[in-house]
Amino acid sequence: MIEANDTGSSTRNACKLCAPLGACLAFKGIEGAITLLHGSQGCSTYIRRYMISHFKEPVDIASSNFTESAAVFGGAQSFSTALDNVIRQYRPAMIGIATTCLSETIGDDVESFIRQYQPPPGLPAPELVKVSTASYRGTHSEGFMDSLRAVVEALAQPGTPIGGTPKSAWGCLGGCVRSGHPKADLGVPQEPPGGHINLLPGMVSPADLRYLKELLADFALPATLLSDYSDTLDGGAWSEYQLIPPGGTRLEDLRRMGSALATVEFSSTFEPARTAGAHLEHYCQVPLHRMGLPMGVSRTDDFMALLARLSGRAVPAKHVEERQRLIDSLADAHKYVMEKRAVIYGEEDLVVGLAAMLSETGIVPVLCASGGRSGRMRGALQALAPQLADATVMEGADFADIEQAAGDLKVDLVVGNSKGYAMARRLDRPRRSDRPCNPRPGSPGRALLPWAARRPLWPAAARCRCCNTRSSSARCRPGTGGWARRGLSP
Ligand code: SF4
C-alpha cells in the first residue's frame, strides 16, 4: 500500500471533501432538521455551494458566523445567538451542530455551550445533536458516519427484552447521559422489542435510498433508514418555498432504533467501534450485521440473503429475475471489458464497492485510491477477491498522486467522481461514475446499489471502452439492450 503523502509534499487537488459537509448530508436526511455549523461563515457557504451543485436543490446551512473576536475569545456568544436565530426562523425539530476547523482549533467546548443554552421564551426547544468534525482529522465520509453516531447516541432509546432487565439499566442513553442533555431522563418510556430493523446505508445517492426502501417493502420488512435524504435532496417541484423540505427519517423512528431486531450497516473501511451500529449493539443490544456496500453480484447476494433471513421470506421473484437480467448483461458485455485496466478513486467504501463490481465484469482494478486514511482499504479489497491483492492501493492520495500512479500503470479506464475529470482528460482515458458530479444535472437520481440499480453504471463503463475503440452505434453498445433496458417512459 502507498501512503501518498508520506513524502511530506503538500496536497494538490484533494481527493476528499471536508468533514462538516458529511455532517450536513447526514442531518439533511432527518425530518425537520437543520444544520448549524459552529465556525466561520465561509465554511457553510462552501458546503452549501457544493451540495447545491450536486443535488440541484436548495440547501440551507446556518452558521454561528465567527468574527475576529470570537476566533480569539471563543464562540459562546455567537453560538447562542445563532441558535436563537435558527429556532426563531426555522422552528426545527432538531438542530444538528457540527464544528468546523476553526472552532475545533481554538477548542470551543460546544457541549458546555449546549448545556447552558436556553431557547427563546415561548418557542419549542428542538433536539440539539452535536458532532465534532474537524476536517484536518477526517474526510466527508467520516463526518457523515460520526454524525449518524451522534444522532443515535442522542436519540435512540433502548428496548426492554421480554421478561428481562430494561436496557437503560446498562447505561444506554449514550450521548444524552454524557452531555447532560434534558433527554437524559431515565424515566423515558421503554420500547418493547419491535419487528423492525435499522438500515444504515452510508453515503449513497437518493436513488439508492429509494431503491433500498422499495426492496425493504418487497421483503415486508419495516425499517428505519438513517439517514434518508431521498426526498429532502431529490424531491419534486414546490409551489411555495419550504424552509425545511419535507421528508427524512422521523424522530420517533430514530427513538425506536434501540429496540430494533437488528441493524444492517454498510461500511467496510470505517472504524468498526465508532459507528452508529456499534453504539446500538453495545448499549442497546441490537445485533449488528456489518457489510460493505452491496455492489457486485456476490455482495448483493449476501445482502439479499440477510434480508431473507431477517424477514423470514424468500427473495421476491422480481429481484431474482432482475439478478438474471444483470448476469445476462454481464455475459453480453464482458468481451468488451475483459482485462481492461481501471483506476478507481473516491470515498474508501465506494472504491471497495466499485472494485468488487468491476472485477466481476472482467475489468482489472489496478489502482484503488482515496483521500481517506482508514488503513482498512487494502484488507477490504483483499477480502473481496484474491486478484485484488495485486492492485496498488493509495490512501491519503490527492489527484496529482493518482494521476502520476495511473500514468505509470497504463490504465484504460478511470472510474470515479467528476473531480477527476481533468485528470482523465490529461490521461486521455474515459471516466465514469458520478458522485459528486457537479456539472451534470440528474446525478442524484442515479443509483449504484443492488441488482437493478447497478445495471446503468456498469454497462456505462463498458460503453466507455467500447465507444473509445469502435463506432458509437447503439448496436455495438453493451447495456443499451434495446427498448427494454433503456426505458422510454419518463
Ligand atoms: S475550514 Fe475546515 S470546515 Fe471550513 S470549509 Fe475548510 S475544511 Fe471545511
PDB file of N, CA and C in Angstrom, residues 346-432:
ATOM      1  N   GLY A 346     -12.034   7.710  -4.920  1.00  0.00           N
ATOM      2  CA  GLY A 346     -13.196   8.304  -4.253  1.00  0.00           C
ATOM      3  C   GLY A 346     -13.221   7.923  -2.782  1.00  0.00           C
ATOM      4  N   GLU A 347     -14.441   7.933  -2.183  1.00  0.00           N
ATOM      5  CA  GLU A 347     -14.566   7.518  -0.783  1.00  0.00           C
ATOM      6  C   GLU A 347     -14.149   6.060  -0.668  1.00  0.00           C
ATOM      7  N   GLU A 348     -13.559   5.714   0.452  1.00  0.00           N
ATOM      8  CA  GLU A 348     -12.993   4.364   0.576  1.00  0.00           C
ATOM      9  C   GLU A 348     -14.039   3.262   0.384  1.00  0.00           C
ATOM     10  N   ASP A 349     -15.185   3.401   1.031  1.00  0.00           N
ATOM     11  CA  ASP A 349     -16.204   2.355   0.896  1.00  0.00           C
ATOM     12  C   ASP A 349     -16.685   2.234  -0.543  1.00  0.00           C
ATOM     13  N   LEU A 350     -16.809   3.384  -1.210  1.00  0.00           N
ATOM     14  CA  LEU A 350     -17.277   3.354  -2.598  1.00  0.00           C
ATOM     15  C   LEU A 350     -16.219   2.730  -3.510  1.00  0.00           C
ATOM     16  N   VAL A 351     -14.950   3.029  -3.244  1.00  0.00           N
ATOM     17  CA  VAL A 351     -13.868   2.429  -4.039  1.00  0.00           C
ATOM     18  C   VAL A 351     -13.907   0.907  -3.905  1.00  0.00           C
ATOM     19  N   VAL A 352     -14.086   0.442  -2.677  1.00  0.00           N
ATOM     20  CA  VAL A 352     -14.137  -1.012  -2.453  1.00  0.00           C
ATOM     21  C   VAL A 352     -15.348  -1.613  -3.187  1.00  0.00           C
ATOM     22  N   GLY A 353     -16.504  -0.939  -3.097  1.00  0.00           N
ATOM     23  CA  GLY A 353     -17.701  -1.441  -3.771  1.00  0.00           C
ATOM     24  C   GLY A 353     -17.542  -1.465  -5.282  1.00  0.00           C
ATOM     25  N   LEU A 354     -16.977  -0.395  -5.832  1.00  0.00           N
ATOM     26  CA  LEU A 354     -16.771  -0.348  -7.283  1.00  0.00           C
ATOM     27  C   LEU A 354     -15.774  -1.416  -7.732  1.00  0.00           C
ATOM     28  N   ALA A 355     -14.728  -1.618  -6.916  1.00  0.00           N
ATOM     29  CA  ALA A 355     -13.738  -2.652  -7.275  1.00  0.00           C
ATOM     30  C   ALA A 355     -14.404  -4.021  -7.288  1.00  0.00           C
ATOM     31  N   ALA A 356     -15.279  -4.248  -6.314  1.00  0.00           N
ATOM     32  CA  ALA A 356     -15.989  -5.542  -6.266  1.00  0.00           C
ATOM     33  C   ALA A 356     -16.825  -5.727  -7.519  1.00  0.00           C
ATOM     34  N   MET A 357     -17.537  -4.670  -7.881  1.00  0.00           N
ATOM     35  CA  MET A 357     -18.443  -4.775  -9.016  1.00  0.00           C
ATOM     36  C   MET A 357     -17.666  -4.918 -10.328  1.00  0.00           C
ATOM     37  N   LEU A 358     -16.658  -4.082 -10.522  1.00  0.00           N
ATOM     38  CA  LEU A 358     -15.948  -4.094 -11.805  1.00  0.00           C
ATOM     39  C   LEU A 358     -15.134  -5.366 -11.983  1.00  0.00           C
ATOM     40  N   SER A 359     -14.584  -5.899 -10.887  1.00  0.00           N
ATOM     41  CA  SER A 359     -13.778  -7.112 -11.063  1.00  0.00           C
ATOM     42  C   SER A 359     -14.670  -8.292 -11.458  1.00  0.00           C
ATOM     43  N   GLU A 360     -15.962  -8.239 -11.138  1.00  0.00           N
ATOM     44  CA  GLU A 360     -16.866  -9.309 -11.592  1.00  0.00           C
ATOM     45  C   GLU A 360     -17.129  -9.231 -13.088  1.00  0.00           C
ATOM     46  N   THR A 361     -16.874  -8.066 -13.673  1.00  0.00           N
ATOM     47  CA  THR A 361     -17.125  -7.925 -15.110  1.00  0.00           C
ATOM     48  C   THR A 361     -15.916  -8.304 -15.942  1.00  0.00           C
ATOM     49  N   GLY A 362     -14.785  -8.525 -15.295  1.00  0.00           N
ATOM     50  CA  GLY A 362     -13.560  -8.825 -16.033  1.00  0.00           C
ATOM     51  C   GLY A 362     -12.599  -7.651 -16.075  1.00  0.00           C
ATOM     52  N   ILE A 363     -13.068  -6.473 -15.651  1.00  0.00           N
ATOM     53  CA  ILE A 363     -12.170  -5.311 -15.565  1.00  0.00           C
ATOM     54  C   ILE A 363     -11.189  -5.542 -14.407  1.00  0.00           C
ATOM     55  N   VAL A 364      -9.955  -5.127 -14.586  1.00  0.00           N
ATOM     56  CA  VAL A 364      -8.952  -5.323 -13.544  1.00  0.00           C
ATOM     57  C   VAL A 364      -8.668  -3.987 -12.854  1.00  0.00           C
ATOM     58  N   PRO A 365      -9.103  -3.817 -11.598  1.00  0.00           N
ATOM     59  CA  PRO A 365      -8.754  -2.580 -10.889  1.00  0.00           C
ATOM     60  C   PRO A 365      -7.268  -2.609 -10.521  1.00  0.00           C
ATOM     61  N   VAL A 366      -6.459  -1.842 -11.235  1.00  0.00           N
ATOM     62  CA  VAL A 366      -5.011  -1.867 -10.967  1.00  0.00           C
ATOM     63  C   VAL A 366      -4.599  -0.800  -9.960  1.00  0.00           C
ATOM     64  N   LEU A 367      -5.462   0.193  -9.787  1.00  0.00           N
ATOM     65  CA  LEU A 367      -5.144   1.261  -8.830  1.00  0.00           C
ATOM     66  C   LEU A 367      -6.416   1.667  -8.092  1.00  0.00           C
ATOM     67  N   CYS A 368      -6.413   1.527  -6.777  1.00  0.00           N
ATOM     68  CA  CYS A 368      -7.559   1.922  -5.950  1.00  0.00           C
ATOM     69  C   CYS A 368      -7.063   3.022  -5.017  1.00  0.00           C
ATOM     70  N   ALA A 369      -7.639   4.216  -5.139  1.00  0.00           N
ATOM     71  CA  ALA A 369      -7.079   5.362  -4.416  1.00  0.00           C
ATOM     72  C   ALA A 369      -8.169   6.141  -3.704  1.00  0.00           C
ATOM     73  N   SER A 370      -7.811   6.714  -2.564  1.00  0.00           N
ATOM     74  CA  SER A 370      -8.762   7.537  -1.809  1.00  0.00           C
ATOM     75  C   SER A 370      -8.001   8.602  -1.036  1.00  0.00           C
ATOM     76  N   GLY A 371      -8.713   9.695  -0.738  1.00  0.00           N
ATOM     77  CA  GLY A 371      -8.131  10.711   0.134  1.00  0.00           C
ATOM     78  C   GLY A 371      -8.224  10.305   1.593  1.00  0.00           C
ATOM     79  N   GLY A 372      -9.034   9.295   1.909  1.00  0.00           N
ATOM     80  CA  GLY A 372      -9.168   8.816   3.292  1.00  0.00           C
ATOM     81  C   GLY A 372      -7.948   8.019   3.715  1.00  0.00           C
ATOM     82  N   ARG A 373      -7.796   7.891   5.018  1.00  0.00           N
ATOM     83  CA  ARG A 373      -6.634   7.164   5.549  1.00  0.00           C
ATOM     84  C   ARG A 373      -7.074   6.187   6.620  1.00  0.00           C
ATOM     85  N   SER A 374      -8.051   5.362   6.327  1.00  0.00           N
ATOM     86  CA  SER A 374      -8.528   4.447   7.370  1.00  0.00           C
ATOM     87  C   SER A 374      -7.535   3.337   7.644  1.00  0.00           C
ATOM     88  N   GLY A 375      -6.707   3.003   6.661  1.00  0.00           N
ATOM     89  CA  GLY A 375      -5.784   1.871   6.808  1.00  0.00           C
ATOM     90  C   GLY A 375      -6.490   0.537   6.597  1.00  0.00           C
ATOM     91  N   ARG A 376      -7.755   0.573   6.204  1.00  0.00           N
ATOM     92  CA  ARG A 376      -8.506  -0.686   6.050  1.00  0.00           C
ATOM     93  C   ARG A 376      -8.852  -1.012   4.600  1.00  0.00           C
ATOM     94  N   MET A 377      -8.497  -0.140   3.679  1.00  0.00           N
ATOM     95  CA  MET A 377      -8.959  -0.346   2.307  1.00  0.00           C
ATOM     96  C   MET A 377      -8.319  -1.588   1.685  1.00  0.00           C
ATOM     97  N   ARG A 378      -7.041  -1.775   1.880  1.00  0.00           N
ATOM     98  CA  ARG A 378      -6.399  -2.944   1.280  1.00  0.00           C
ATOM     99  C   ARG A 378      -7.020  -4.227   1.824  1.00  0.00           C
ATOM    100  N   GLY A 379      -7.222  -4.298   3.133  1.00  0.00           N
ATOM    101  CA  GLY A 379      -7.813  -5.505   3.722  1.00  0.00           C
ATOM    102  C   GLY A 379      -9.208  -5.766   3.164  1.00  0.00           C
ATOM    103  N   ALA A 380      -9.990  -4.676   3.020  1.00  0.00           N
ATOM    104  CA  ALA A 380     -11.347  -4.835   2.498  1.00  0.00           C
ATOM    105  C   ALA A 380     -11.314  -5.318   1.052  1.00  0.00           C
ATOM    106  N   LEU A 381     -10.361  -4.815   0.264  1.00  0.00           N
ATOM    107  CA  LEU A 381     -10.256  -5.241  -1.136  1.00  0.00           C
ATOM    108  C   LEU A 381      -9.832  -6.702  -1.224  1.00  0.00           C
ATOM    109  N   GLN A 382      -8.872  -7.076  -0.404  1.00  0.00           N
ATOM    110  CA  GLN A 382      -8.400  -8.457  -0.449  1.00  0.00           C
ATOM    111  C   GLN A 382      -9.480  -9.435  -0.013  1.00  0.00           C
ATOM    112  N   ALA A 383     -10.313  -8.986   0.924  1.00  0.00           N
ATOM    113  CA  ALA A 383     -11.391  -9.868   1.376  1.00  0.00           C
ATOM    114  C   ALA A 383     -12.407 -10.116   0.254  1.00  0.00           C
ATOM    115  N   LEU A 384     -12.454  -9.189  -0.703  1.00  0.00           N
ATOM    116  CA  LEU A 384     -13.421  -9.313  -1.798  1.00  0.00           C
ATOM    117  C   LEU A 384     -13.018 -10.364  -2.806  1.00  0.00           C
ATOM    118  N   ALA A 385     -11.807 -10.252  -3.269  1.00  0.00           N
ATOM    119  CA  ALA A 385     -11.367 -11.135  -4.336  1.00  0.00           C
ATOM    120  C   ALA A 385      -9.853 -11.229  -4.291  1.00  0.00           C
ATOM    121  N   PRO A 386      -9.310 -12.456  -4.390  1.00  0.00           N
ATOM    122  CA  PRO A 386      -7.858 -12.623  -4.287  1.00  0.00           C
ATOM    123  C   PRO A 386      -7.113 -11.822  -5.356  1.00  0.00           C
ATOM    124  N   GLN A 387      -7.714 -11.659  -6.551  1.00  0.00           N
ATOM    125  CA  GLN A 387      -6.985 -10.960  -7.615  1.00  0.00           C
ATOM    126  C   GLN A 387      -6.756  -9.491  -7.270  1.00  0.00           C
ATOM    127  N   LEU A 388      -7.545  -8.959  -6.338  1.00  0.00           N
ATOM    128  CA  LEU A 388      -7.363  -7.556  -5.962  1.00  0.00           C
ATOM    129  C   LEU A 388      -6.135  -7.353  -5.070  1.00  0.00           C
ATOM    130  N   ALA A 389      -5.541  -8.449  -4.629  1.00  0.00           N
ATOM    131  CA  ALA A 389      -4.327  -8.332  -3.802  1.00  0.00           C
ATOM    132  C   ALA A 389      -3.201  -7.674  -4.591  1.00  0.00           C
ATOM    133  N   ASP A 390      -3.247  -7.764  -5.925  1.00  0.00           N
ATOM    134  CA  ASP A 390      -2.172  -7.189  -6.735  1.00  0.00           C
ATOM    135  C   ASP A 390      -2.391  -5.704  -7.042  1.00  0.00           C
ATOM    136  N   ALA A 391      -3.566  -5.186  -6.716  1.00  0.00           N
ATOM    137  CA  ALA A 391      -3.857  -3.786  -7.041  1.00  0.00           C
ATOM    138  C   ALA A 391      -2.994  -2.851  -6.188  1.00  0.00           C
ATOM    139  N   THR A 392      -2.601  -1.740  -6.772  1.00  0.00           N
ATOM    140  CA  THR A 392      -1.912  -0.703  -5.988  1.00  0.00           C
ATOM    141  C   THR A 392      -2.975   0.051  -5.192  1.00  0.00           C
ATOM    142  N   VAL A 393      -2.779   0.168  -3.896  1.00  0.00           N
ATOM    143  CA  VAL A 393      -3.742   0.859  -3.045  1.00  0.00           C
ATOM    144  C   VAL A 393      -3.096   2.128  -2.512  1.00  0.00           C
ATOM    145  N   MET A 394      -3.746   3.255  -2.728  1.00  0.00           N
ATOM    146  CA  MET A 394      -3.207   4.530  -2.241  1.00  0.00           C
ATOM    147  C   MET A 394      -4.174   5.144  -1.239  1.00  0.00           C
ATOM    148  N   GLU A 395      -3.702   5.396  -0.045  1.00  0.00           N
ATOM    149  CA  GLU A 395      -4.511   6.107   0.952  1.00  0.00           C
ATOM    150  C   GLU A 395      -3.927   7.499   1.155  1.00  0.00           C
ATOM    151  N   GLY A 396      -4.787   8.422   1.531  1.00  0.00           N
ATOM    152  CA  GLY A 396      -4.315   9.797   1.722  1.00  0.00           C
ATOM    153  C   GLY A 396      -3.830  10.413   0.416  1.00  0.00           C
ATOM    154  N   ALA A 397      -4.398   9.963  -0.699  1.00  0.00           N
ATOM    155  CA  ALA A 397      -3.913  10.418  -2.014  1.00  0.00           C
ATOM    156  C   ALA A 397      -4.624  11.688  -2.447  1.00  0.00           C
ATOM    157  N   ASP A 398      -3.921  12.526  -3.213  1.00  0.00           N
ATOM    158  CA  ASP A 398      -4.597  13.628  -3.906  1.00  0.00           C
ATOM    159  C   ASP A 398      -4.586  13.313  -5.399  1.00  0.00           C
ATOM    160  N   PHE A 399      -5.216  14.191  -6.206  1.00  0.00           N
ATOM    161  CA  PHE A 399      -5.349  13.852  -7.624  1.00  0.00           C
ATOM    162  C   PHE A 399      -4.010  13.861  -8.355  1.00  0.00           C
ATOM    163  N   ALA A 400      -3.064  14.654  -7.875  1.00  0.00           N
ATOM    164  CA  ALA A 400      -1.745  14.646  -8.514  1.00  0.00           C
ATOM    165  C   ALA A 400      -1.070  13.292  -8.311  1.00  0.00           C
ATOM    166  N   ASP A 401      -1.198  12.745  -7.092  1.00  0.00           N
ATOM    167  CA  ASP A 401      -0.611  11.417  -6.824  1.00  0.00           C
ATOM    168  C   ASP A 401      -1.278  10.350  -7.690  1.00  0.00           C
ATOM    169  N   ILE A 402      -2.607  10.431  -7.777  1.00  0.00           N
ATOM    170  CA  ILE A 402      -3.352   9.405  -8.518  1.00  0.00           C
ATOM    171  C   ILE A 402      -2.988   9.467  -9.996  1.00  0.00           C
ATOM    172  N   GLU A 403      -2.904  10.690 -10.511  1.00  0.00           N
ATOM    173  CA  GLU A 403      -2.595  10.835 -11.942  1.00  0.00           C
ATOM    174  C   GLU A 403      -1.214  10.267 -12.264  1.00  0.00           C
ATOM    175  N   GLN A 404      -0.269  10.563 -11.399  1.00  0.00           N
ATOM    176  CA  GLN A 404       1.085  10.066 -11.643  1.00  0.00           C
ATOM    177  C   GLN A 404       1.108   8.534 -11.623  1.00  0.00           C
ATOM    178  N   ALA A 405       0.450   7.953 -10.595  1.00  0.00           N
ATOM    179  CA  ALA A 405       0.445   6.489 -10.495  1.00  0.00           C
ATOM    180  C   ALA A 405      -0.318   5.857 -11.652  1.00  0.00           C
ATOM    181  N   ALA A 406      -1.436   6.482 -12.055  1.00  0.00           N
ATOM    182  CA  ALA A 406      -2.243   5.927 -13.151  1.00  0.00           C
ATOM    183  C   ALA A 406      -1.457   5.960 -14.456  1.00  0.00           C
ATOM    184  N   GLY A 407      -0.667   7.021 -14.664  1.00  0.00           N
ATOM    185  CA  GLY A 407       0.143   7.105 -15.879  1.00  0.00           C
ATOM    186  C   GLY A 407       1.170   5.981 -15.914  1.00  0.00           C
ATOM    187  N   ASP A 408       1.793   5.703 -14.755  1.00  0.00           N
ATOM    188  CA  ASP A 408       2.796   4.638 -14.707  1.00  0.00           C
ATOM    189  C   ASP A 408       2.175   3.269 -14.939  1.00  0.00           C
ATOM    190  N   LEU A 409       0.894   3.122 -14.524  1.00  0.00           N
ATOM    191  CA  LEU A 409       0.258   1.796 -14.598  1.00  0.00           C
ATOM    192  C   LEU A 409      -0.464   1.553 -15.925  1.00  0.00           C
ATOM    193  N   LYS A 410      -0.458   2.545 -16.798  1.00  0.00           N
ATOM    194  CA  LYS A 410      -1.066   2.399 -18.136  1.00  0.00           C
ATOM    195  C   LYS A 410      -2.513   1.914 -18.048  1.00  0.00           C
ATOM    196  N   VAL A 411      -3.347   2.705 -17.422  1.00  0.00           N
ATOM    197  CA  VAL A 411      -4.746   2.298 -17.239  1.00  0.00           C
ATOM    198  C   VAL A 411      -5.552   2.576 -18.516  1.00  0.00           C
ATOM    199  N   ASP A 412      -6.667   1.843 -18.663  1.00  0.00           N
ATOM    200  CA  ASP A 412      -7.559   2.023 -19.812  1.00  0.00           C
ATOM    201  C   ASP A 412      -8.774   2.861 -19.449  1.00  0.00           C
ATOM    202  N   LEU A 413      -9.130   2.869 -18.184  1.00  0.00           N
ATOM    203  CA  LEU A 413     -10.419   3.434 -17.777  1.00  0.00           C
ATOM    204  C   LEU A 413     -10.269   4.094 -16.410  1.00  0.00           C
ATOM    205  N   VAL A 414     -10.914   5.245 -16.243  1.00  0.00           N
ATOM    206  CA  VAL A 414     -10.876   5.962 -14.972  1.00  0.00           C
ATOM    207  C   VAL A 414     -12.289   5.931 -14.382  1.00  0.00           C
ATOM    208  N   VAL A 415     -12.431   5.421 -13.164  1.00  0.00           N
ATOM    209  CA  VAL A 415     -13.759   5.311 -12.553  1.00  0.00           C
ATOM    210  C   VAL A 415     -13.758   6.114 -11.260  1.00  0.00           C
ATOM    211  N   GLY A 416     -14.552   7.159 -11.230  1.00  0.00           N
ATOM    212  CA  GLY A 416     -14.601   7.988 -10.031  1.00  0.00           C
ATOM    213  C   GLY A 416     -15.417   9.236 -10.296  1.00  0.00           C
ATOM    214  N   ASN A 417     -15.467  10.111  -9.310  1.00  0.00           N
ATOM    215  CA  ASN A 417     -16.353  11.274  -9.377  1.00  0.00           C
ATOM    216  C   ASN A 417     -15.823  12.335 -10.363  1.00  0.00           C
ATOM    217  N   SER A 418     -16.635  13.368 -10.560  1.00  0.00           N
ATOM    218  CA  SER A 418     -16.319  14.347 -11.604  1.00  0.00           C
ATOM    219  C   SER A 418     -15.130  15.230 -11.245  1.00  0.00           C
ATOM    220  N   LYS A 419     -14.638  15.171 -10.003  1.00  0.00           N
ATOM    221  CA  LYS A 419     -13.434  15.939  -9.679  1.00  0.00           C
ATOM    222  C   LYS A 419     -12.209  15.380 -10.408  1.00  0.00           C
ATOM    223  N   GLY A 420     -12.323  14.168 -10.924  1.00  0.00           N
ATOM    224  CA  GLY A 420     -11.209  13.577 -11.665  1.00  0.00           C
ATOM    225  C   GLY A 420     -11.287  13.819 -13.158  1.00  0.00           C
ATOM    226  N   TYR A 421     -12.193  14.709 -13.560  1.00  0.00           N
ATOM    227  CA  TYR A 421     -12.408  14.966 -14.986  1.00  0.00           C
ATOM    228  C   TYR A 421     -11.116  15.433 -15.673  1.00  0.00           C
ATOM    229  N   ALA A 422     -10.453  16.429 -15.060  1.00  0.00           N
ATOM    230  CA  ALA A 422      -9.246  16.982 -15.687  1.00  0.00           C
ATOM    231  C   ALA A 422      -8.157  15.922 -15.759  1.00  0.00           C
ATOM    232  N   MET A 423      -8.058  15.129 -14.698  1.00  0.00           N
ATOM    233  CA  MET A 423      -7.052  14.062 -14.687  1.00  0.00           C
ATOM    234  C   MET A 423      -7.316  13.071 -15.821  1.00  0.00           C
ATOM    235  N   ALA A 424      -8.596  12.675 -15.976  1.00  0.00           N
ATOM    236  CA  ALA A 424      -8.943  11.704 -17.021  1.00  0.00           C
ATOM    237  C   ALA A 424      -8.630  12.276 -18.405  1.00  0.00           C
ATOM    238  N   ARG A 425      -8.863  13.572 -18.574  1.00  0.00           N
ATOM    239  CA  ARG A 425      -8.564  14.193 -19.873  1.00  0.00           C
ATOM    240  C   ARG A 425      -7.075  14.174 -20.148  1.00  0.00           C
ATOM    241  N   ARG A 426      -6.306  14.514 -19.103  1.00  0.00           N
ATOM    242  CA  ARG A 426      -4.846  14.520 -19.321  1.00  0.00           C
ATOM    243  C   ARG A 426      -4.327  13.109 -19.590  1.00  0.00           C
ATOM    244  N   LEU A 427      -4.939  12.130 -18.926  1.00  0.00           N
ATOM    245  CA  LEU A 427      -4.528  10.742 -19.175  1.00  0.00           C
ATOM    246  C   LEU A 427      -5.079  10.229 -20.498  1.00  0.00           C
ATOM    247  N   ASP A 428      -6.010  11.010 -21.071  1.00  0.00           N
ATOM    248  CA  ASP A 428      -6.672  10.629 -22.316  1.00  0.00           C
ATOM    249  C   ASP A 428      -7.388   9.292 -22.161  1.00  0.00           C
ATOM    250  N   ARG A 429      -8.094   9.168 -21.059  1.00  0.00           N
ATOM    251  CA  ARG A 429      -8.850   7.957 -20.769  1.00  0.00           C
ATOM    252  C   ARG A 429     -10.283   8.324 -20.405  1.00  0.00           C
ATOM    253  N   PRO A 430     -11.268   7.490 -20.788  1.00  0.00           N
ATOM    254  CA  PRO A 430     -12.653   7.788 -20.424  1.00  0.00           C
ATOM    255  C   PRO A 430     -12.871   7.634 -18.918  1.00  0.00           C
ATOM    256  N   ARG A 431     -13.828   8.431 -18.379  1.00  0.00           N
ATOM    257  CA  ARG A 431     -14.117   8.400 -16.951  1.00  0.00           C
ATOM    258  C   ARG A 431     -15.592   8.091 -16.737  1.00  0.00           C
ATOM    259  N   ARG A 432     -15.932   7.315 -15.729  1.00  0.00           N
ATOM    260  CA  ARG A 432     -17.313   7.026 -15.390  1.00  0.00           C
ATOM    261  C   ARG A 432     -17.532   7.065 -13.885  1.00  0.00           C
TER     262      ARG A 432
END
